[in-house]
Amino acid sequence: MTHPQETVDLAESANRPARARRAARVLLIDSADRVLLLHGHDPGRPDHRYWFTPGGGLRPGEEFAAGAARELAEETGLRVSAAELGQSVWQEIVEFPFAGHRYRQEQQFFLLRVVDWQVDTSGFDEIERRTIDAHRWWTRGELAVTPQRIYPPDLPVLLRRVSGRAEPC
């Protein structure tokens, strides 16, 4: 159900210029060939729930791989270096609303394979604690048939394209 205030916020944000943002995301894949996704919602649209890859906005002057490594540690507890992430495997520019603002985000994705990992979310910042409520390892098959919202929407295609590019650590 959409609340009247959410509709106003969405309409207002659509009329504002998009804020430029740079972000880094991680395709974290385990030995069972499952990808880790986080589940959350937009605080400006609480009913807009979705699954998404670990990662987030870069700090001023931060390189993409360094930001990906930092975000991975904060959101999953897994600490790796930017060098261990290597080069990005995919990049895109997306526009989206979040918390009443519109963003135009340049983002790069990094692929990291692990044998296994127990997710530790104790590094979440305040907004993450309020908006992320779950995590789950997904197979490509599950992603291809789920009715749930996944970002990026073409994640199964991306995973098929990049599979085999990294060795487990």
JSON list of C-alpha atoms in Angstrom, two decimals:
[
{"chain": "A", "resi": 1, "resn": "MET", "atom": "CA", "xyz": [0.00, 0.00, 0.00]},
{"chain": "A", "resi": 2, "resn": "THR", "atom": "CA", "xyz": [1.35, 3.43, -0.91]},
{"chain": "A", "resi": 3, "resn": "HIS", "atom": "CA", "xyz": [0.96, 6.12, 1.69]},
{"chain": "A", "resi": 4, "resn": "PRO", "atom": "CA", "xyz": [0.00, 9.65, 0.50]},
{"chain": "A", "resi": 5, "resn": "GLN", "atom": "CA", "xyz": [3.26, 11.13, 1.83]},
{"chain": "A", "resi": 6, "resn": "GLU", "atom": "CA", "xyz": [5.31, 8.57, -0.10]},
{"chain": "A", "resi": 7, "resn": "THR", "atom": "CA", "xyz": [3.51, 9.51, -3.33]},
{"chain": "A", "resi": 8, "resn": "VAL", "atom": "CA", "xyz": [4.29, 13.18, -2.75]},
{"chain": "A", "resi": 9, "resn": "ASP", "atom": "CA", "xyz": [7.93, 12.40, -1.93]},
{"chain": "A", "resi": 10, "resn": "LEU", "atom": "CA", "xyz": [8.29, 10.27, -5.09]},
{"chain": "A", "resi": 11, "resn": "ALA", "atom": "CA", "xyz": [6.69, 12.96, -7.26]},
{"chain": "A", "resi": 12, "resn": "GLU", "atom": "CA", "xyz": [8.88, 15.65, -5.74]},
{"chain": "A", "resi": 13, "resn": "SER", "atom": "CA", "xyz": [12.06, 13.60, -6.09]},
{"chain": "A", "resi": 14, "resn": "ALA", "atom": "CA", "xyz": [11.23, 12.85, -9.75]},
{"chain": "A", "resi": 15, "resn": "ASN", "atom": "CA", "xyz": [11.18, 16.60, -10.47]},
{"chain": "A", "resi": 16, "resn": "ARG", "atom": "CA", "xyz": [14.52, 17.30, -8.79]},
{"chain": "A", "resi": 17, "resn": "PRO", "atom": "CA", "xyz": [17.83, 16.86, -10.58]},
{"chain": "A", "resi": 18, "resn": "ALA", "atom": "CA", "xyz": [19.51, 13.56, -9.76]},
{"chain": "A", "resi": 19, "resn": "ARG", "atom": "CA", "xyz": [22.43, 13.67, -7.34]},
{"chain": "A", "resi": 20, "resn": "ALA", "atom": "CA", "xyz": [25.63, 12.24, -8.78]},
{"chain": "A", "resi": 21, "resn": "ARG", "atom": "CA", "xyz": [26.98, 9.29, -6.83]},
{"chain": "A", "resi": 22, "resn": "ARG", "atom": "CA", "xyz": [29.73, 6.73, -7.30]},
{"chain": "A", "resi": 23, "resn": "ALA", "atom": "CA", "xyz": [29.39, 3.25, -5.82]},
{"chain": "A", "resi": 24, "resn": "ALA", "atom": "CA", "xyz": [31.10, -0.12, -5.72]},
{"chain": "A", "resi": 25, "resn": "ARG", "atom": "CA", "xyz": [29.33, -3.45, -5.37]},
{"chain": "A", "resi": 26, "resn": "VAL", "atom": "CA", "xyz": [30.54, -7.01, -4.78]},
{"chain": "A", "resi": 27, "resn": "LEU", "atom": "CA", "xyz": [29.32, -10.23, -6.32]},
{"chain": "A", "resi": 28, "resn": "LEU", "atom": "CA", "xyz": [30.28, -12.52, -3.44]},
{"chain": "A", "resi": 29, "resn": "ILE", "atom": "CA", "xyz": [29.98, -16.15, -4.57]},
{"chain": "A", "resi": 30, "resn": "ASP", "atom": "CA", "xyz": [30.49, -19.21, -2.37]},
{"chain": "A", "resi": 31, "resn": "SER", "atom": "CA", "xyz": [31.75, -22.69, -3.25]},
{"chain": "A", "resi": 32, "resn": "ALA", "atom": "CA", "xyz": [28.16, -23.82, -3.98]},
{"chain": "A", "resi": 33, "resn": "ASP", "atom": "CA", "xyz": [28.04, -21.10, -6.70]},
{"chain": "A", "resi": 34, "resn": "ARG", "atom": "CA", "xyz": [25.53, -19.03, -4.71]},
{"chain": "A", "resi": 35, "resn": "VAL", "atom": "CA", "xyz": [25.64, -15.23, -4.57]},
{"chain": "A", "resi": 36, "resn": "LEU", "atom": "CA", "xyz": [25.10, -13.29, -1.35]},
{"chain": "A", "resi": 37, "resn": "LEU", "atom": "CA", "xyz": [22.33, -10.70, -1.38]},
{"chain": "A", "resi": 38, "resn": "LEU", "atom": "CA", "xyz": [21.08, -8.36, 1.31]},
{"chain": "A", "resi": 39, "resn": "HIS", "atom": "CA", "xyz": [17.39, -7.57, 1.76]},
{"chain": "A", "resi": 40, "resn": "GLY", "atom": "CA", "xyz": [16.09, -4.13, 2.59]},
{"chain": "A", "resi": 41, "resn": "HIS", "atom": "CA", "xyz": [13.81, -1.26, 1.74]},
{"chain": "A", "resi": 42, "resn": "ASP", "atom": "CA", "xyz": [13.85, 2.41, 0.80]},
{"chain": "A", "resi": 43, "resn": "PRO", "atom": "CA", "xyz": [13.05, 4.49, 3.92]},
{"chain": "A", "resi": 44, "resn": "GLY", "atom": "CA", "xyz": [11.09, 6.89, 1.70]},
{"chain": "A", "resi": 45, "resn": "ARG", "atom": "CA", "xyz": [9.01, 3.96, 0.40]},
{"chain": "A", "resi": 46, "resn": "PRO", "atom": "CA", "xyz": [8.84, 1.30, 3.14]},
{"chain": "A", "resi": 47, "resn": "ASP", "atom": "CA", "xyz": [6.79, -1.02, 0.93]},
{"chain": "A", "resi": 48, "resn": "HIS", "atom": "CA", "xyz": [9.50, -0.98, -1.77]},
{"chain": "A", "resi": 49, "resn": "ARG", "atom": "CA", "xyz": [11.46, -4.05, -0.65]},
{"chain": "A", "resi": 50, "resn": "TYR", "atom": "CA", "xyz": [14.29, -5.65, -2.59]},
{"chain": "A", "resi": 51, "resn": "TRP", "atom": "CA", "xyz": [17.38, -7.88, -2.58]},
{"chain": "A", "resi": 52, "resn": "PHE", "atom": "CA", "xyz": [20.71, -6.36, -3.59]},
{"chain": "A", "resi": 53, "resn": "THR", "atom": "CA", "xyz": [24.45, -7.02, -3.70]},
{"chain": "A", "resi": 54, "resn": "PRO", "atom": "CA", "xyz": [26.74, -5.83, -0.89]},
{"chain": "A", "resi": 55, "resn": "GLY", "atom": "CA", "xyz": [28.30, -2.46, -1.58]},
{"chain": "A", "resi": 56, "resn": "GLY", "atom": "CA", "xyz": [27.55, 1.21, -1.51]},
{"chain": "A", "resi": 57, "resn": "GLY", "atom": "CA", "xyz": [28.63, 4.77, -2.06]},
{"chain": "A", "resi": 58, "resn": "LEU", "atom": "CA", "xyz": [32.27, 5.76, -2.33]},
{"chain": "A", "resi": 59, "resn": "ARG", "atom": "CA", "xyz": [33.88, 8.33, -0.10]},
{"chain": "A", "resi": 60, "resn": "PRO", "atom": "CA", "xyz": [35.36, 11.43, -1.76]},
{"chain": "A", "resi": 61, "resn": "GLY", "atom": "CA", "xyz": [38.52, 10.43, -3.64]},
{"chain": "A", "resi": 62, "resn": "GLU", "atom": "CA", "xyz": [38.05, 6.72, -2.90]},
{"chain": "A", "resi": 63, "resn": "GLU", "atom": "CA", "xyz": [38.87, 4.28, -5.70]},
{"chain": "A", "resi": 64, "resn": "PHE", "atom": "CA", "xyz": [36.19, 1.77, -6.71]},
{"chain": "A", "resi": 65, "resn": "ALA", "atom": "CA", "xyz": [38.07, -1.36, -5.55]},
{"chain": "A", "resi": 66, "resn": "ALA", "atom": "CA", "xyz": [38.96, 0.25, -2.21]},
{"chain": "A", "resi": 67, "resn": "GLY", "atom": "CA", "xyz": [35.33, 1.25, -1.69]},
{"chain": "A", "resi": 68, "resn": "ALA", "atom": "CA", "xyz": [34.16, -2.24, -2.59]},
{"chain": "A", "resi": 69, "resn": "ALA", "atom": "CA", "xyz": [36.56, -3.77, -0.04]},
{"chain": "A", "resi": 70, "resn": "ARG", "atom": "CA", "xyz": [35.46, -1.29, 2.66]},
{"chain": "A", "resi": 71, "resn": "GLU", "atom": "CA", "xyz": [31.75, -1.84, 1.99]},
{"chain": "A", "resi": 72, "resn": "LEU", "atom": "CA", "xyz": [32.19, -5.63, 1.95]},
{"chain": "A", "resi": 73, "resn": "ALA", "atom": "CA", "xyz": [33.84, -5.50, 5.38]},
{"chain": "A", "resi": 74, "resn": "GLU", "atom": "CA", "xyz": [31.16, -3.18, 6.80]},
{"chain": "A", "resi": 75, "resn": "GLU", "atom": "CA", "xyz": [28.21, -5.16, 5.44]},
{"chain": "A", "resi": 76, "resn": "THR", "atom": "CA", "xyz": [29.44, -8.77, 5.71]},
{"chain": "A", "resi": 77, "resn": "GLY", "atom": "CA", "xyz": [32.46, -8.75, 8.03]},
{"chain": "A", "resi": 78, "resn": "LEU", "atom": "CA", "xyz": [34.65, -10.17, 5.24]},
{"chain": "A", "resi": 79, "resn": "ARG", "atom": "CA", "xyz": [37.92, -8.27, 5.03]},
{"chain": "A", "resi": 80, "resn": "VAL", "atom": "CA", "xyz": [39.85, -8.35, 1.77]},
{"chain": "A", "resi": 81, "resn": "SER", "atom": "CA", "xyz": [42.17, -5.88, 0.09]},
{"chain": "A", "resi": 82, "resn": "ALA", "atom": "CA", "xyz": [41.35, -3.90, -3.02]},
{"chain": "A", "resi": 83, "resn": "ALA", "atom": "CA", "xyz": [44.05, -5.92, -4.78]},
{"chain": "A", "resi": 84, "resn": "GLU", "atom": "CA", "xyz": [42.27, -9.17, -3.89]},
{"chain": "A", "resi": 85, "resn": "LEU", "atom": "CA", "xyz": [39.15, -7.85, -5.60]},
{"chain": "A", "resi": 86, "resn": "GLY", "atom": "CA", "xyz": [41.11, -7.09, -8.76]},
{"chain": "A", "resi": 87, "resn": "GLN", "atom": "CA", "xyz": [39.49, -5.30, -11.66]},
{"chain": "A", "resi": 88, "resn": "SER", "atom": "CA", "xyz": [35.78, -4.66, -11.90]},
{"chain": "A", "resi": 89, "resn": "VAL", "atom": "CA", "xyz": [33.82, -7.20, -13.94]},
{"chain": "A", "resi": 90, "resn": "TRP", "atom": "CA", "xyz": [30.95, -4.91, -14.85]},
{"chain": "A", "resi": 91, "resn": "GLN", "atom": "CA", "xyz": [29.97, -1.27, -14.66]},
{"chain": "A", "resi": 92, "resn": "GLU", "atom": "CA", "xyz": [26.78, 0.64, -15.24]},
{"chain": "A", "resi": 93, "resn": "ILE", "atom": "CA", "xyz": [25.00, 3.91, -14.60]},
{"chain": "A", "resi": 94, "resn": "VAL", "atom": "CA", "xyz": [21.61, 3.70, -12.89]},
{"chain": "A", "resi": 95, "resn": "GLU", "atom": "CA", "xyz": [19.07, 6.24, -11.70]},
{"chain": "A", "resi": 96, "resn": "PHE", "atom": "CA", "xyz": [16.87, 5.58, -8.69]},
{"chain": "A", "resi": 97, "resn": "PRO", "atom": "CA", "xyz": [15.05, 7.26, -5.81]},
{"chain": "A", "resi": 98, "resn": "PHE", "atom": "CA", "xyz": [16.12, 6.60, -2.22]},
{"chain": "A", "resi": 99, "resn": "ALA", "atom": "CA", "xyz": [14.97, 8.32, 0.99]},
{"chain": "A", "resi": 100, "resn": "GLY", "atom": "CA", "xyz": [13.18, 11.06, -0.96]},
{"chain": "A", "resi": 101, "resn": "HIS", "atom": "CA", "xyz": [16.15, 11.91, -3.20]},
{"chain": "A", "resi": 102, "resn": "ARG", "atom": "CA", "xyz": [16.91, 10.95, -6.78]},
{"chain": "A", "resi": 103, "resn": "TYR", "atom": "CA", "xyz": [20.38, 9.55, -7.60]},
{"chain": "A", "resi": 104, "resn": "ARG", "atom": "CA", "xyz": [22.34, 9.00, -10.78]},
{"chain": "A", "resi": 105, "resn": "GLN", "atom": "CA", "xyz": [24.88, 6.39, -9.76]},
{"chain": "A", "resi": 106, "resn": "GLU", "atom": "CA", "xyz": [27.96, 5.22, -11.59]},
{"chain": "A", "resi": 107, "resn": "GLN", "atom": "CA", "xyz": [28.74, 1.81, -10.13]},
{"chain": "A", "resi": 108, "resn": "GLN", "atom": "CA", "xyz": [31.29, -0.91, -10.66]},
{"chain": "A", "resi": 109, "resn": "PHE", "atom": "CA", "xyz": [30.90, -4.55, -9.67]},
{"chain": "A", "resi": 110, "resn": "PHE", "atom": "CA", "xyz": [33.71, -6.76, -8.38]},
{"chain": "A", "resi": 111, "resn": "LEU", "atom": "CA", "xyz": [33.66, -10.55, -8.26]},
{"chain": "A", "resi": 112, "resn": "LEU", "atom": "CA", "xyz": [34.97, -12.43, -5.23]},
{"chain": "A", "resi": 113, "resn": "ARG", "atom": "CA", "xyz": [34.69, -16.17, -4.67]},
{"chain": "A", "resi": 114, "resn": "VAL", "atom": "CA", "xyz": [34.91, -17.63, -1.17]},
{"chain": "A", "resi": 115, "resn": "VAL", "atom": "CA", "xyz": [34.78, -21.21, 0.00]},
{"chain": "A", "resi": 116, "resn": "ASP", "atom": "CA", "xyz": [32.25, -20.27, 2.68]},
{"chain": "A", "resi": 117, "resn": "TRP", "atom": "CA", "xyz": [31.39, -17.21, 4.75]},
{"chain": "A", "resi": 118, "resn": "GLN", "atom": "CA", "xyz": [29.27, -16.54, 7.82]},
{"chain": "A", "resi": 119, "resn": "VAL", "atom": "CA", "xyz": [27.90, -13.03, 7.36]},
{"chain": "A", "resi": 120, "resn": "ASP", "atom": "CA", "xyz": [28.55, -10.56, 10.18]},
{"chain": "A", "resi": 121, "resn": "THR", "atom": "CA", "xyz": [26.44, -7.39, 9.93]},
{"chain": "A", "resi": 122, "resn": "SER", "atom": "CA", "xyz": [27.79, -5.72, 13.07]},
{"chain": "A", "resi": 123, "resn": "GLY", "atom": "CA", "xyz": [29.57, -3.14, 10.86]},
{"chain": "A", "resi": 124, "resn": "PHE", "atom": "CA", "xyz": [26.29, -1.71, 9.52]},
{"chain": "A", "resi": 125, "resn": "ASP", "atom": "CA", "xyz": [25.94, 2.07, 9.75]},
{"chain": "A", "resi": 126, "resn": "GLU", "atom": "CA", "xyz": [22.74, 3.67, 11.07]},
{"chain": "A", "resi": 127, "resn": "ILE", "atom": "CA", "xyz": [20.83, 3.71, 7.75]},
{"chain": "A", "resi": 128, "resn": "GLU", "atom": "CA", "xyz": [21.81, 0.08, 7.08]},
{"chain": "A", "resi": 129, "resn": "ARG", "atom": "CA", "xyz": [20.59, -0.99, 10.52]},
{"chain": "A", "resi": 130, "resn": "ARG", "atom": "CA", "xyz": [17.24, 0.68, 9.83]},
{"chain": "A", "resi": 131, "resn": "THR", "atom": "CA", "xyz": [16.75, -0.53, 6.26]},
{"chain": "A", "resi": 132, "resn": "ILE", "atom": "CA", "xyz": [18.47, -3.94, 5.87]},
{"chain": "A", "resi": 133, "resn": "ASP", "atom": "CA", "xyz": [16.67, -6.82, 7.55]},
{"chain": "A", "resi": 134, "resn": "ALA", "atom": "CA", "xyz": [18.09, -10.04, 6.07]},
{"chain": "A", "resi": 135, "resn": "HIS", "atom": "CA", "xyz": [20.76, -11.69, 3.97]},
{"chain": "A", "resi": 136, "resn": "ARG", "atom": "CA", "xyz": [20.67, -14.85, 1.93]},
{"chain": "A", "resi": 137, "resn": "TRP", "atom": "CA", "xyz": [22.79, -16.92, -0.45]},
{"chain": "A", "resi": 138, "resn": "TRP", "atom": "CA", "xyz": [20.96, -17.37, -3.79]},
{"chain": "A", "resi": 139, "resn": "THR", "atom": "CA", "xyz": [21.54, -19.79, -6.66]},
{"chain": "A", "resi": 140, "resn": "ARG", "atom": "CA", "xyz": [21.27, -18.44, -10.21]},
{"chain": "A", "resi": 141, "resn": "GLY", "atom": "CA", "xyz": [18.23, -20.66, -10.71]},
{"chain": "A", "resi": 142, "resn": "GLU", "atom": "CA", "xyz": [16.47, -19.17, -7.69]},
{"chain": "A", "resi": 143, "resn": "LEU", "atom": "CA", "xyz": [17.23, -15.66, -8.93]},
{"chain": "A", "resi": 144, "resn": "ALA", "atom": "CA", "xyz": [15.87, -16.45, -12.38]},
{"chain": "A", "resi": 145, "resn": "VAL", "atom": "CA", "xyz": [12.45, -17.48, -11.08]},
{"chain": "A", "resi": 146, "resn": "THR", "atom": "CA", "xyz": [11.87, -15.41, -7.96]},
{"chain": "A", "resi": 147, "resn": "PRO", "atom": "CA", "xyz": [8.97, -12.93, -8.02]},
{"chain": "A", "resi": 148, "resn": "GLN", "atom": "CA", "xyz": [10.88, -10.79, -5.51]},
{"chain": "A", "resi": 149, "resn": "ARG", "atom": "CA", "xyz": [12.60, -7.57, -6.62]},
{"chain": "A", "resi": 150, "resn": "ILE", "atom": "CA", "xyz": [16.34, -8.01, -7.24]},
{"chain": "A", "resi": 151, "resn": "TYR", "atom": "CA", "xyz": [18.89, -5.26, -8.00]},
{"chain": "A", "resi": 152, "resn": "PRO", "atom": "CA", "xyz": [20.38, -5.23, -10.48]},
{"chain": "A", "resi": 153, "resn": "PRO", "atom": "CA", "xyz": [17.37, -6.72, -12.28]},
{"chain": "A", "resi": 154, "resn": "ASP", "atom": "CA", "xyz": [19.58, -8.62, -14.76]},
{"chain": "A", "resi": 155, "resn": "LEU", "atom": "CA", "xyz": [21.73, -10.20, -12.02]},
{"chain": "A", "resi": 156, "resn": "PRO", "atom": "CA", "xyz": [21.26, -13.79, -13.30]},
{"chain": "A", "resi": 157, "resn": "VAL", "atom": "CA", "xyz": [22.58, -12.73, -16.73]},
{"chain": "A", "resi": 158, "resn": "LEU", "atom": "CA", "xyz": [25.49, -10.87, -15.14]},
{"chain": "A", "resi": 159, "resn": "LEU", "atom": "CA", "xyz": [26.42, -13.87, -12.99]},
{"chain": "A", "resi": 160, "resn": "ARG", "atom": "CA", "xyz": [26.37, -16.18, -16.02]},
{"chain": "A", "resi": 161, "resn": "ARG", "atom": "CA", "xyz": [28.60, -13.73, -17.91]},
{"chain": "A", "resi": 162, "resn": "VAL", "atom": "CA", "xyz": [31.22, -13.39, -15.17]},
{"chain": "A", "resi": 163, "resn": "SER", "atom": "CA", "xyz": [31.25, -16.93, -13.76]},
{"chain": "A", "resi": 164, "resn": "GLY", "atom": "CA", "xyz": [34.69, -18.48, -13.67]},
{"chain": "A", "resi": 165, "resn": "ARG", "atom": "CA", "xyz": [36.57, -15.18, -13.57]},
{"chain": "A", "resi": 166, "resn": "ALA", "atom": "CA", "xyz": [37.83, -15.52, -10.01]},
{"chain": "A", "resi": 167, "resn": "GLU", "atom": "CA", "xyz": [39.23, -18.33, -7.88]},
{"chain": "A", "resi": 168, "resn": "PRO", "atom": "CA", "xyz": [37.91, -18.97, -4.33]},
{"chain": "A", "resi": 169, "resn": "CYS", "atom": "CA", "xyz": [39.93, -17.51, -1.47]}
]
